[in-house]
Short mmCIF file of C-alpha atoms in Angstrom, two decimals:
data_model
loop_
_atom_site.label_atom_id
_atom_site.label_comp_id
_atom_site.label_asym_id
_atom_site.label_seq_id
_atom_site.Cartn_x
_atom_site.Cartn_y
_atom_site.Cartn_z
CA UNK A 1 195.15 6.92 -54.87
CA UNK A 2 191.77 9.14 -55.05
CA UNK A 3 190.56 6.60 -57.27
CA UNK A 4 191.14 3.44 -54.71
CA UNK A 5 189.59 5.49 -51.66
CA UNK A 6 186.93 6.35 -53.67
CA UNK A 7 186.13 2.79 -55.15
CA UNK A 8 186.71 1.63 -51.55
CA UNK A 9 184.20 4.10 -50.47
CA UNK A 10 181.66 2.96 -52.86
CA UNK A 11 182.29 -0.76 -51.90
CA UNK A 12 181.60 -0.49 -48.17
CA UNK A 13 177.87 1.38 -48.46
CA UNK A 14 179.96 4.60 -47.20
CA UNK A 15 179.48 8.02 -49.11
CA UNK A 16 183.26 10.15 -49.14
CA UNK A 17 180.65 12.37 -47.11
CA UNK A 18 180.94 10.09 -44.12
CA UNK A 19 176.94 8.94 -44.56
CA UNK A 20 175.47 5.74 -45.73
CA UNK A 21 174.48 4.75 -49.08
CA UNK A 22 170.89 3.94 -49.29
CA UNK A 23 170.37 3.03 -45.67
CA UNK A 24 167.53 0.65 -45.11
CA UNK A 25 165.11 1.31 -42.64
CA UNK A 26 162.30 -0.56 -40.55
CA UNK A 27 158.90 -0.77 -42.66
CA UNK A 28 157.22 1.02 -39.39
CA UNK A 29 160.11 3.72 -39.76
CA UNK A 30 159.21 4.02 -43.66
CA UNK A 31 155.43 4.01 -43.23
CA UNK A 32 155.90 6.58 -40.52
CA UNK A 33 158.32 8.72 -43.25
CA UNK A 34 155.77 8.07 -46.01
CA UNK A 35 152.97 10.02 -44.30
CA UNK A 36 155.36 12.77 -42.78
CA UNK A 37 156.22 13.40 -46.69
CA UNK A 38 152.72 12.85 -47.91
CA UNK A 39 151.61 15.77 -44.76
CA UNK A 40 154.38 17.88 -46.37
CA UNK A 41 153.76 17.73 -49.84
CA UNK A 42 150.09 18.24 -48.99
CA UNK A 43 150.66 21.28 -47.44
CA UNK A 44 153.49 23.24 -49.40
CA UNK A 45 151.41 21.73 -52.56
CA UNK A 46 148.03 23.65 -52.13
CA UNK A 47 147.09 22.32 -55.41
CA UNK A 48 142.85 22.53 -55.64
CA UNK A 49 143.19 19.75 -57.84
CA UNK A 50 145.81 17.40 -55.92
CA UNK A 51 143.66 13.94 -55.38
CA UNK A 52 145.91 11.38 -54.16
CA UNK A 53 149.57 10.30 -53.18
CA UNK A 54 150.43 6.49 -54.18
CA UNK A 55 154.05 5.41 -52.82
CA UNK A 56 155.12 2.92 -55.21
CA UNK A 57 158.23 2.16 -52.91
CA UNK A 58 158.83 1.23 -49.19
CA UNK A 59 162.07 4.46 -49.47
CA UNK A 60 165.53 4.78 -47.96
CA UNK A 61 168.35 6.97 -47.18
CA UNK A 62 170.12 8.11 -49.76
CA UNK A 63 173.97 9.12 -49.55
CA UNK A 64 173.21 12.75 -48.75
CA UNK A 65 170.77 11.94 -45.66
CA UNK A 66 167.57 12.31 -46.90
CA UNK A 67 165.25 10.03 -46.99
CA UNK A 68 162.70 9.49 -49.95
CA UNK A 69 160.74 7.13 -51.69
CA UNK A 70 158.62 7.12 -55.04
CA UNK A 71 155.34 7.90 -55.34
CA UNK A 72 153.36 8.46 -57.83
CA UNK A 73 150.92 11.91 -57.18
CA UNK A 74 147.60 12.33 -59.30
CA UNK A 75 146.57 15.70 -60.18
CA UNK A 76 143.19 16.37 -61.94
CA UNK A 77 142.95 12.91 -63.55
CA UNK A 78 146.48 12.58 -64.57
CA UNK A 79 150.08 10.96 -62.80
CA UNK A 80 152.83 11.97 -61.89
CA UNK A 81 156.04 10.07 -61.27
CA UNK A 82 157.60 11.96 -58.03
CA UNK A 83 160.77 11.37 -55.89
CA UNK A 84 159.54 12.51 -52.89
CA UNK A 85 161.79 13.50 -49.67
CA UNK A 86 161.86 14.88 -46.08
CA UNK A 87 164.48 17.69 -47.52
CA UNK A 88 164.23 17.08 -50.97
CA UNK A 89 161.56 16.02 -53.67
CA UNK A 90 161.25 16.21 -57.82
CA UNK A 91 160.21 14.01 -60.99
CA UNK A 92 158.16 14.24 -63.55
CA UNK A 93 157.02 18.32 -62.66
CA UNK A 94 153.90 18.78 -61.28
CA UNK A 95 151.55 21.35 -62.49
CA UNK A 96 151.85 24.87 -60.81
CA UNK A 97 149.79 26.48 -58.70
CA UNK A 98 146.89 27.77 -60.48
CA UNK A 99 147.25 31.77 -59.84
CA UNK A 100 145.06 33.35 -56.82
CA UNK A 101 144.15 30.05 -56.11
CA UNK A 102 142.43 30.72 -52.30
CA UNK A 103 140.80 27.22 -51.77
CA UNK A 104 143.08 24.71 -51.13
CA UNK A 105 142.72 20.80 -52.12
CA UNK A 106 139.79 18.91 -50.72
CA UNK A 107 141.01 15.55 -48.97
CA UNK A 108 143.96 13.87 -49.95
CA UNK A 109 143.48 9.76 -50.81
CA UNK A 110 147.35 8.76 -50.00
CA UNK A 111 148.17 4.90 -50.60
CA UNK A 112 150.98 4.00 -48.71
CA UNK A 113 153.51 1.33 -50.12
CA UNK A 114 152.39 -1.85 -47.84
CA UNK A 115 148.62 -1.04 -49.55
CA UNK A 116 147.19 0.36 -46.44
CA UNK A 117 145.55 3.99 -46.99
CA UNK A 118 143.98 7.35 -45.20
CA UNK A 119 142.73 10.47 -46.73
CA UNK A 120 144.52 13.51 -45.25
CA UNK A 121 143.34 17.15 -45.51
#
């Protein structure tokens, strides 16, 4: 019986949470969600060395609610492959903080995933 409601479950786009399995939204809705997360990670990510944020995908909803998309986040010369998400981001690990760091980055290139682009401080 658990088995059937689950497989159900998974064959309507329904989570057993009640939410939607990788919703789809508008490109204007993603584009607007792709900057809100590329504001974010700019600012709780005060790396001096953070240069630019390149979503490689348009993002969705996933089954817990959050919405995220990849990206792929260059960091003194090198990439990094990044899930990144209103509530919720991770990937390849990003490097830390360098200790006592006071300045933050200089302006942020980010590349949004319909090619269009602004540099955010």
């Amino acid at each position: 019986m658990t088995i059937a409601a689950g497989t159900t479950a998974g064959l309507s786009g329904c989570s057993i949470f009640g939410g939607i399995v990788n919703q789809q939204l508008s490109t204007e809705d993603n584009l607007a969600n792709q900057r809100k997360v590329a504001e974010q990670t700019i600012r709780d990510y005060p790396h001096p060395a953070l240069e630019s944020i390149r979503f490689t995908s348009e993002g969705h909803v996933n089954g817990a609610g959050d919405w995220n998309a990849d990206a792929v986040l260059t960091i003194d010369g090198e990439e990094y492959q990044e899930l990144l998400g209103i509530l919720l981001s991770g990937g390849d690990g990003v490097p830390t903080v360098p200790p006592g760091s006071s300045s933050p980055h200089g302006p942020v290139k980010v590349i949004y995933s319909d090619g269009t682009s602004e540099v955010l401080k």
